[in-house]
Amino acid sequence: MRHDVVEELLDDYVDGILSEDVGAQVRSHLESCMKCFRSAAQHRALMAAAAALPRELAPSRDLWPEIRAVILRRRISPIDEMKVLPAAPRVPGAPAPGAETLRAAPAAALPQRPWRRLLGLAAAAVLLVATSSALTTVLVQSRYEEVARPLVPGRDAVRGLAAECRLVTVEWSRGKGSAGGYLSPDAVRVIDKNLALIDAAIAEAEDAWQGHPNDPKLTWYVTTAYEEKAQLLHRAARLGVGI
Amino acid sequence: MNNSLDGPMFLDRSEKSASPVLVDDVRRAQGGDLVAFERLYRDNAGRIHALCLRMTGNRASAEELTQEVFIRAWERLSTFMGRSSFASWVYRIGVNVSLDAIRADRRDEARLGMDSLEPGGGGTWDQAGASDCRLDLERAISRLPPGARVVFILHDVEGYSHEDIAEMTGVASGTSKAQLHRARMLLRKGLSI
């Protein structure tokens, strides 16, 4: 094998990704060419040094407090931007609590085909019904308390969310019937029905909250319900116009 | 370029089967448990920080990017299906975040009319408490041109194949090979190997 050809193949040779036949030809050349032999040895020395570098290097400071603060400040939830309350009574046919439930309608994994996007949305809607039903079973020990406790909003914030819900409801109402939309009439009916159930749950929670406006957990439940409704409506409105 | 972070398997030299505790932490974190997510962070922060530090050659940037990686991981936890280990999955996010930062640097570089990106790696490695040889190599890596640096880190340091690198970075595997050759030659020259 020619010297210039071997030079080109040297990286692949030391990486061990040449075919047996070609590798043997390179090896044969190395036995007679000191320059290539030395070059291969130097490559290997560099590779060994690189492979020996530590895989872990600790940051100079603990980054967790800042990461946690950002997560709490942005109110990010890993559950497809929706916080599912624990101990929610199961709706017949709804997925059981656990991993499968949490995987419903992952935002980044929503497939592009409309019917599959619709399935994700329908799953989210069912999930929301289960979630909203939990509004009647307050004062439970919540595994989301760490997220929720520092974020209990005031009355103004709740009223703001309610106003936002009204706005996105209008957006949804306009988008769902648009020509070329991704949602079939049946899907729109299902979502509307679920939204009505959520509204009923919100109304019930609002009543309880009006009686105990200083109860932080009731405040949080009302807020969360409004937020989730707003998020579902935003998504439904986008899907409704095929975005 | 595959946008699914949980897609093809990118098994690296540290890949190991996840312990039941780790799997449980992932499930808990997917349910919104920040304490479980903190444990996942502590298990993986060193590796992600090492990646970001080598990719950027800048300690401050590396710490910012490490934070960004875990915030992004939290946001996308619902998309993690467990087909790879959590470590692999979050590492892939680390690669993407680092690449985004490098591309942004390149855009800034182009906008400012700079000739080449020379990361401020000199001082970054001074206090790493490592051997001279290791520090020399770390500094030399940080001075590589971005494209060659990325491929060298992923291939020779982390053990990914050219096909994996092509998948992760969006370049052709032939380009990855060419960048690796360039990186090795520059490092040999810089280190007088």
Short mmCIF file of C-alpha atoms in Angstrom, two decimals:
data_model
loop_
_atom_site.label_atom_id
_atom_site.label_comp_id
_atom_site.label_asym_id
_atom_site.label_seq_id
_atom_site.Cartn_x
_atom_site.Cartn_y
_atom_site.Cartn_z
CA MET A 1 0.00 0.00 0.00
CA ARG A 2 1.30 3.45 -0.91
CA HIS A 3 2.60 5.80 1.77
CA ASP A 4 0.13 8.61 1.02
CA VAL A 5 -2.80 6.18 1.16
CA VAL A 6 -1.64 4.87 4.51
CA GLU A 7 -1.34 8.41 5.83
CA GLU A 8 -4.98 8.97 4.97
CA LEU A 9 -6.04 5.74 6.65
CA LEU A 10 -3.96 6.15 9.79
CA ASP A 11 -6.76 7.64 11.93
CA ASP A 12 -9.13 4.84 11.01
CA TYR A 13 -6.35 2.31 11.59
CA VAL A 14 -5.58 3.43 15.13
CA ASP A 15 -9.33 3.68 15.80
CA GLY A 16 -9.64 0.06 14.71
CA ILE A 17 -12.41 0.68 12.24
CA LEU A 18 -10.71 -0.55 9.06
CA SER A 19 -11.68 -3.86 7.55
CA GLU A 20 -9.40 -6.76 8.41
CA ASP A 21 -7.95 -6.82 4.93
CA VAL A 22 -7.17 -3.11 4.71
CA GLY A 23 -5.93 -3.08 8.30
CA ALA A 24 -3.46 -5.84 7.45
CA GLN A 25 -2.15 -3.83 4.50
CA VAL A 26 -1.64 -0.77 6.70
CA ARG A 27 0.08 -2.87 9.34
CA SER A 28 2.36 -4.30 6.71
CA HIS A 29 3.26 -0.78 5.59
CA LEU A 30 4.00 0.31 9.15
CA GLU A 31 6.54 -2.47 9.50
CA SER A 32 8.58 -0.95 6.72
CA CYS A 33 7.90 2.80 7.15
CA MET A 34 9.34 4.43 10.24
CA LYS A 35 7.50 7.72 9.61
CA CYS A 36 4.08 6.10 9.54
CA PHE A 37 4.98 3.80 12.42
CA ARG A 38 5.94 6.79 14.57
CA SER A 39 2.84 8.72 13.51
CA ALA A 40 0.58 5.82 14.51
CA ALA A 41 2.36 5.55 17.87
CA GLN A 42 1.90 9.30 18.46
CA HIS A 43 -1.77 9.06 17.58
CA ARG A 44 -2.17 6.23 20.06
CA ALA A 45 -0.35 8.16 22.78
CA LEU A 46 -2.65 11.12 22.26
CA MET A 47 -5.73 8.90 22.26
CA ALA A 48 -4.62 7.21 25.48
CA ALA A 49 -4.08 10.58 27.13
CA ALA A 50 -7.50 11.79 25.99
CA ALA A 51 -9.22 8.63 27.18
CA ALA A 52 -7.52 9.03 30.56
CA LEU A 53 -8.93 12.50 31.14
CA PRO A 54 -11.36 12.56 34.05
CA ARG A 55 -14.97 12.05 33.06
CA GLU A 56 -16.25 14.19 35.85
CA LEU A 57 -15.16 17.68 36.85
CA ALA A 58 -17.11 19.26 39.65
CA PRO A 59 -18.23 22.87 39.20
CA SER A 60 -16.45 25.37 41.40
CA ARG A 61 -19.68 25.89 43.34
CA ASP A 62 -22.93 24.11 43.98
CA LEU A 63 -25.18 24.94 41.03
CA TRP A 64 -28.27 23.22 42.40
CA PRO A 65 -29.70 26.17 44.38
CA GLU A 66 -29.77 28.29 41.21
CA ILE A 67 -31.24 25.49 39.11
CA ARG A 68 -33.92 24.91 41.71
CA ALA A 69 -34.66 28.62 41.93
CA VAL A 70 -35.15 28.87 38.17
CA ILE A 71 -37.44 25.84 38.14
CA LEU A 72 -39.53 27.29 40.93
CA ARG A 73 -39.55 30.80 39.48
CA ARG A 74 -40.68 29.64 36.08
CA ARG A 75 -43.13 27.18 37.66
CA ILE A 76 -41.85 24.56 35.28
CA SER A 77 -43.44 21.16 35.61
CA PRO A 78 -41.95 18.13 33.93
CA ILE A 79 -45.40 16.72 33.24
CA ASP A 80 -45.90 18.27 29.88
CA GLU A 81 -46.16 21.68 31.52
CA MET A 82 -49.07 20.44 33.60
CA LYS A 83 -48.97 19.77 37.32
CA VAL A 84 -50.99 16.72 38.25
CA LEU A 85 -52.32 16.75 41.75
CA PRO A 86 -51.83 13.56 43.74
CA ALA A 87 -54.62 11.43 45.10
CA ALA A 88 -56.87 12.38 42.24
CA PRO A 89 -59.90 10.12 42.06
CA ARG A 90 -59.70 8.01 38.95
CA VAL A 91 -62.05 8.64 36.12
CA PRO A 92 -63.32 5.42 34.56
CA GLY A 93 -61.10 4.67 31.59
CA ALA A 94 -58.44 7.15 32.61
CA PRO A 95 -54.88 5.91 32.96
CA ALA A 96 -53.76 4.88 36.42
CA PRO A 97 -51.41 7.15 38.32
CA GLY A 98 -47.77 6.42 37.68
CA ALA A 99 -45.31 6.49 34.85
CA GLU A 100 -47.79 5.92 32.08
CA THR A 101 -50.02 8.69 33.32
CA LEU A 102 -47.10 11.05 33.55
CA ARG A 103 -46.12 10.31 30.01
CA ALA A 104 -49.41 11.43 28.57
CA ALA A 105 -48.96 13.96 25.81
CA PRO A 106 -45.24 14.75 26.16
CA ALA A 107 -44.80 18.14 24.54
CA ALA A 108 -41.57 17.58 22.65
CA ALA A 109 -42.61 14.14 21.50
CA LEU A 110 -45.93 15.10 19.99
CA PRO A 111 -45.97 13.48 16.60
CA GLN A 112 -46.81 15.53 13.58
CA ARG A 113 -49.69 13.49 12.24
CA PRO A 114 -52.94 15.12 13.30
CA TRP A 115 -54.63 11.98 14.59
CA ARG A 116 -51.67 11.23 16.84
CA ARG A 117 -51.54 14.80 18.06
CA LEU A 118 -55.21 14.46 18.76
CA LEU A 119 -54.60 11.33 20.83
CA GLY A 120 -52.08 13.24 22.91
CA LEU A 121 -54.50 16.08 23.40
CA ALA A 122 -57.32 13.75 24.32
CA ALA A 123 -55.06 12.06 26.87
CA ALA A 124 -54.20 15.47 28.28
CA ALA A 125 -57.85 16.34 28.51
CA VAL A 126 -58.68 13.13 30.35
CA LEU A 127 -55.77 13.78 32.66
CA LEU A 128 -57.08 17.23 33.35
CA VAL A 129 -60.49 15.90 34.28
CA ALA A 130 -58.86 13.62 36.82
CA THR A 131 -56.76 16.52 38.01
CA SER A 132 -59.64 18.87 38.38
CA SER A 133 -61.65 16.34 40.33
CA ALA A 134 -58.95 16.52 42.96
CA LEU A 135 -60.00 20.06 43.70
CA THR A 136 -62.73 18.65 45.88
CA THR A 137 -60.25 16.66 47.95
CA VAL A 138 -58.10 19.37 49.39
CA LEU A 139 -55.58 19.31 52.17
CA VAL A 140 -53.71 16.25 51.03
CA GLN A 141 -50.04 15.77 51.45
CA SER A 142 -48.73 16.85 48.10
CA ARG A 143 -45.50 15.73 46.57
CA TYR A 144 -45.68 18.96 44.64
CA GLU A 145 -45.66 21.03 47.72
CA GLU A 146 -42.02 21.79 47.27
CA VAL A 147 -42.88 23.33 43.94
CA ALA A 148 -46.08 24.89 45.11
CA ARG A 149 -45.41 26.27 48.53
CA PRO A 150 -43.14 29.15 47.61
CA LEU A 151 -45.46 30.07 44.77
CA VAL A 152 -48.85 30.51 46.38
CA PRO A 153 -50.19 33.58 44.65
CA GLY A 154 -52.38 36.38 45.92
CA ARG A 155 -55.98 37.13 45.01
CA ASP A 156 -54.95 39.44 42.20
CA ALA A 157 -52.91 36.71 40.57
CA VAL A 158 -55.85 34.31 40.74
CA ARG A 159 -58.15 36.90 39.19
CA GLY A 160 -55.53 37.49 36.50
CA LEU A 161 -55.46 33.80 35.68
CA ALA A 162 -59.24 33.69 35.54
CA ALA A 163 -59.15 36.58 33.06
CA GLU A 164 -56.53 34.78 31.00
CA CYS A 165 -58.74 31.70 30.93
CA ARG A 166 -61.59 33.77 29.58
CA LEU A 167 -59.37 35.13 26.83
CA VAL A 168 -58.02 31.76 25.74
CA THR A 169 -61.51 30.31 25.86
CA VAL A 170 -62.45 32.85 23.21
CA GLU A 171 -59.32 31.91 21.24
CA TRP A 172 -60.23 28.24 21.44
CA SER A 173 -63.80 28.93 20.40
CA ARG A 174 -62.59 30.77 17.32
CA GLY A 175 -59.84 28.28 16.40
CA LYS A 176 -61.70 25.01 16.83
CA GLY A 177 -64.03 25.60 13.96
CA SER A 178 -61.53 27.02 11.50
CA ALA A 179 -61.28 25.47 8.08
CA GLY A 180 -58.43 23.03 7.68
CA GLY A 181 -58.15 22.57 11.41
CA TYR A 182 -56.55 19.47 12.84
CA LEU A 183 -59.40 18.50 15.11
CA SER A 184 -62.42 16.62 13.97
CA PRO A 185 -65.89 17.73 15.18
CA ASP A 186 -65.97 14.66 17.44
CA ALA A 187 -62.64 15.64 19.00
CA VAL A 188 -63.85 19.19 19.55
CA ARG A 189 -66.96 17.84 21.26
CA VAL A 190 -64.87 15.63 23.56
CA ILE A 191 -62.59 18.49 24.51
CA ASP A 192 -65.50 20.86 25.07
CA LYS A 193 -67.15 18.28 27.29
CA ASN A 194 -63.98 17.86 29.32
CA LEU A 195 -63.51 21.60 29.59
CA ALA A 196 -67.05 21.86 30.94
CA LEU A 197 -66.17 19.30 33.62
CA ILE A 198 -63.05 21.24 34.50
CA ASP A 199 -65.08 24.44 34.73
CA ALA A 200 -67.45 22.74 37.13
CA ALA A 201 -64.53 21.65 39.28
CA ILE A 202 -63.07 25.15 39.18
CA ALA A 203 -66.40 26.61 40.25
CA GLU A 204 -66.57 24.21 43.17
CA ALA A 205 -63.03 25.06 44.24
CA GLU A 206 -63.72 28.77 43.83
CA ASP A 207 -66.67 28.44 46.19
CA ALA A 208 -64.50 26.74 48.79
CA TRP A 209 -61.78 29.33 48.32
CA GLN A 210 -64.22 32.23 48.73
CA GLY A 211 -65.10 30.79 52.13
CA HIS A 212 -61.42 30.44 53.11
CA PRO A 213 -59.56 33.03 51.05
CA ASN A 214 -56.49 32.87 53.26
CA ASP A 215 -56.02 29.14 52.99
CA PRO A 216 -52.82 28.77 50.94
CA LYS A 217 -53.63 25.27 49.75
CA LEU A 218 -57.05 26.22 48.48
CA THR A 219 -55.50 29.24 46.80
CA TRP A 220 -52.92 27.05 45.20
CA TYR A 221 -55.49 24.52 43.97
CA VAL A 222 -57.63 27.21 42.41
CA THR A 223 -54.58 28.75 40.77
CA THR A 224 -53.32 25.44 39.48
CA ALA A 225 -56.71 24.57 38.05
CA TYR A 226 -56.90 27.86 36.19
CA GLU A 227 -53.35 27.48 34.93
CA GLU A 228 -53.98 24.00 33.66
CA LYS A 229 -57.15 25.03 31.95
CA ALA A 230 -55.33 27.94 30.34
CA GLN A 231 -52.52 25.67 29.18
CA LEU A 232 -54.94 23.14 27.73
CA LEU A 233 -56.88 25.87 25.99
CA HIS A 234 -53.72 27.42 24.56
CA ARG A 235 -52.69 24.07 23.14
CA ALA A 236 -56.13 23.16 21.96
CA ALA A 237 -56.45 26.52 20.22
CA ARG A 238 -53.12 26.01 18.49
CA LEU A 239 -54.08 22.50 17.40
CA GLY A 240 -57.42 23.77 16.28
CA VAL A 241 -55.79 25.91 13.66
CA GLY A 242 -53.16 23.32 12.82
CA ILE A 243 -50.21 25.04 14.41
CA MET B 1 -30.36 15.46 12.75
CA ASN B 2 -32.40 13.50 15.17
CA ASN B 3 -34.25 15.76 17.52
CA SER B 4 -35.36 12.98 19.78
CA LEU B 5 -33.10 13.04 22.77
CA ASP B 6 -34.36 9.68 23.84
CA GLY B 7 -33.91 8.25 20.40
CA PRO B 8 -30.97 6.14 19.23
CA MET B 9 -28.72 4.68 21.85
CA PHE B 10 -25.48 6.49 22.38
CA LEU B 11 -23.69 4.20 24.71
CA ASP B 12 -20.44 5.65 25.94
CA ARG B 13 -17.62 4.18 27.90
CA SER B 14 -19.28 4.96 31.24
CA GLU B 15 -22.67 3.59 30.31
CA LYS B 16 -23.95 1.30 32.95
CA SER B 17 -27.30 -0.13 33.78
CA ALA B 18 -29.33 2.20 35.94
CA SER B 19 -29.84 1.14 39.51
CA PRO B 20 -33.40 0.66 40.78
CA VAL B 21 -32.90 3.70 43.00
CA LEU B 22 -31.96 5.81 39.99
CA VAL B 23 -34.92 4.55 37.99
CA ASP B 24 -37.15 5.34 40.93
CA ASP B 25 -35.68 8.83 41.14
CA VAL B 26 -36.42 9.37 37.46
CA ARG B 27 -40.02 8.32 37.95
CA ARG B 28 -40.36 10.50 41.00
CA ALA B 29 -38.83 13.44 39.17
CA GLN B 30 -41.20 12.89 36.28
CA GLY B 31 -43.95 13.23 38.83
CA GLY B 32 -42.62 16.63 39.90
CA ASP B 33 -40.41 15.57 42.81
CA LEU B 34 -37.62 18.13 42.98
CA VAL B 35 -35.79 16.25 45.71
CA ALA B 36 -35.49 13.21 43.46
CA PHE B 37 -34.37 15.45 40.63
CA GLU B 38 -31.71 16.96 42.86
CA ARG B 39 -30.31 13.45 43.40
CA LEU B 40 -30.22 12.95 39.63
CA TYR B 41 -28.47 16.29 39.32
CA ARG B 42 -25.84 15.36 41.89
CA ASP B 43 -25.22 12.02 40.18
CA ASN B 44 -24.66 13.64 36.80
CA ALA B 45 -23.47 17.20 37.40
CA GLY B 46 -19.76 16.37 37.32
CA ARG B 47 -19.97 14.67 33.98
CA ILE B 48 -22.13 17.34 32.40
CA HIS B 49 -19.90 20.09 33.77
CA ALA B 50 -16.81 18.33 32.42
CA LEU B 51 -18.43 18.18 29.00
CA CYS B 52 -19.48 21.84 29.04
CA LEU B 53 -16.09 22.95 30.34
CA ARG B 54 -14.22 21.14 27.60
CA MET B 55 -16.65 22.25 24.92
CA THR B 56 -16.49 25.92 25.85
CA GLY B 57 -13.06 26.10 27.46
CA ASN B 58 -14.50 28.64 29.86
CA ARG B 59 -15.38 27.94 33.47
CA ALA B 60 -18.10 30.59 33.82
CA SER B 61 -19.78 29.54 30.60
CA ALA B 62 -19.52 25.89 31.59
CA GLU B 63 -21.34 26.51 34.86
CA GLU B 64 -24.07 28.48 33.11
CA LEU B 65 -24.48 25.74 30.53
CA THR B 66 -24.56 23.04 33.19
CA GLN B 67 -27.45 24.85 34.83
CA GLU B 68 -29.17 25.19 31.48
CA VAL B 69 -28.76 21.47 30.81
CA PHE B 70 -30.52 20.46 34.00
CA ILE B 71 -33.27 23.04 33.62
CA ARG B 72 -33.86 21.74 30.11
CA ALA B 73 -33.77 18.16 31.39
CA TRP B 74 -36.43 18.98 33.98
CA GLU B 75 -38.60 20.63 31.34
CA ARG B 76 -38.32 17.59 29.08
CA LEU B 77 -38.53 14.82 31.64
CA SER B 78 -41.93 13.81 30.35
CA THR B 79 -40.31 12.91 27.03
CA PHE B 80 -37.78 10.58 28.64
CA MET B 81 -39.07 7.07 27.99
CA GLY B 82 -36.23 5.14 29.61
CA ARG B 83 -34.95 3.58 26.39
CA SER B 84 -31.49 4.78 27.39
CA SER B 85 -30.14 5.55 30.84
CA PHE B 86 -30.92 8.91 32.36
CA ALA B 87 -27.18 9.65 32.31
CA SER B 88 -27.05 9.07 28.56
CA TRP B 89 -30.17 11.12 27.99
CA VAL B 90 -29.02 14.10 30.00
CA TYR B 91 -25.56 13.87 28.43
CA ARG B 92 -27.15 14.23 25.04
CA ILE B 93 -28.93 17.34 26.24
CA GLY B 94 -25.50 18.54 27.40
CA VAL B 95 -24.07 18.02 23.93
CA ASN B 96 -26.96 19.93 22.36
CA VAL B 97 -26.74 22.81 24.81
CA SER B 98 -22.96 23.04 24.33
CA LEU B 99 -23.31 22.98 20.56
CA ASP B 100 -25.94 25.72 20.71
CA ALA B 101 -23.53 27.83 22.77
CA ILE B 102 -20.67 27.23 20.37
CA ARG B 103 -22.86 28.15 17.41
CA ALA B 104 -23.97 31.31 19.19
CA ASP B 105 -20.33 32.18 19.82
CA ARG B 106 -19.61 31.67 16.15
CA ARG B 107 -22.47 33.97 15.21
CA ASP B 108 -21.10 36.60 17.59
CA GLU B 109 -17.65 36.05 16.18
CA ALA B 110 -18.94 36.56 12.64
CA ARG B 111 -20.92 39.64 13.66
CA LEU B 112 -17.92 41.17 15.39
CA GLY B 113 -15.59 40.31 12.51
CA MET B 114 -13.29 38.19 14.61
CA ASP B 115 -10.98 35.83 12.77
CA SER B 116 -11.23 32.76 14.91
CA LEU B 117 -12.73 31.64 18.09
CA GLU B 118 -10.07 31.24 20.73
CA PRO B 119 -11.74 30.26 23.95
CA GLY B 120 -10.25 31.65 27.10
CA GLY B 121 -9.02 28.29 28.16
CA GLY B 122 -5.68 29.45 29.53
CA GLY B 123 -6.82 30.35 33.00
CA THR B 124 -9.66 27.87 33.08
CA TRP B 125 -7.46 24.91 33.80
CA ASP B 126 -4.95 26.58 36.09
CA GLN B 127 -6.70 25.65 39.29
CA ALA B 128 -8.00 22.29 38.31
CA GLY B 129 -5.52 20.53 40.58
CA ALA B 130 -4.38 18.11 37.95
CA SER B 131 -1.09 16.89 36.57
CA ASP B 132 0.90 19.07 34.19
CA CYS B 133 0.41 16.61 31.35
CA ARG B 134 -3.33 16.56 31.81
CA LEU B 135 -3.49 20.33 32.06
CA ASP B 136 -1.40 20.71 28.93
CA LEU B 137 -3.82 18.47 27.06
CA GLU B 138 -6.90 20.24 28.48
CA ARG B 139 -5.50 23.62 27.47
CA ALA B 140 -4.55 22.37 24.03
CA ILE B 141 -8.06 20.98 23.52
CA SER B 142 -9.58 24.30 24.54
CA ARG B 143 -7.52 26.06 21.87
CA LEU B 144 -8.71 23.83 19.05
CA PRO B 145 -11.04 25.33 16.47
CA PRO B 146 -14.64 24.65 17.57
CA GLY B 147 -15.48 22.00 15.00
CA ALA B 148 -12.34 19.99 15.67
CA ARG B 149 -12.70 20.47 19.42
CA VAL B 150 -16.25 19.12 19.50
CA VAL B 151 -15.39 16.02 17.50
CA PHE B 152 -12.19 15.33 19.46
CA ILE B 153 -14.01 15.57 22.79
CA LEU B 154 -16.89 13.37 21.69
CA HIS B 155 -14.68 10.79 19.95
CA ASP B 156 -11.39 10.55 21.79
CA VAL B 157 -12.43 11.72 25.25
CA GLU B 158 -15.97 10.40 25.43
CA GLY B 159 -15.71 7.44 23.11
CA TYR B 160 -18.54 8.12 20.69
CA SER B 161 -18.36 6.76 17.14
CA HIS B 162 -18.36 8.99 14.09
CA GLU B 163 -21.89 7.81 13.34
CA ASP B 164 -23.04 8.86 16.81
CA ILE B 165 -21.28 12.21 16.44
CA ALA B 166 -22.87 12.75 13.04
CA GLU B 167 -26.26 12.05 14.58
CA MET B 168 -25.68 14.37 17.50
CA THR B 169 -24.08 17.27 15.69
CA GLY B 170 -25.77 17.11 12.32
CA VAL B 171 -22.52 16.86 10.35
CA ALA B 172 -21.69 14.04 7.96
CA SER B 173 -19.65 11.23 9.44
CA GLY B 174 -16.96 11.99 6.83
CA THR B 175 -16.78 15.53 8.17
CA SER B 176 -16.46 14.14 11.67
CA LYS B 177 -13.52 12.01 10.56
CA ALA B 178 -11.86 14.96 8.87
CA GLN B 179 -12.32 17.12 11.97
CA LEU B 180 -10.89 14.39 14.16
CA HIS B 181 -7.82 14.11 11.96
CA ARG B 182 -7.41 17.87 12.08
CA ALA B 183 -7.77 17.92 15.85
CA ARG B 184 -5.26 15.14 16.39
CA MET B 185 -2.69 16.76 14.12
CA LEU B 186 -3.13 20.15 15.81
CA LEU B 187 -2.87 18.61 19.26
CA ARG B 188 0.21 16.60 18.36
CA LYS B 189 1.78 19.74 17.03
CA GLY B 190 0.71 21.83 20.04
CA LEU B 191 1.86 19.25 22.53
CA SER B 192 5.00 18.31 20.57
CA ILE B 193 3.99 14.68 20.65
#
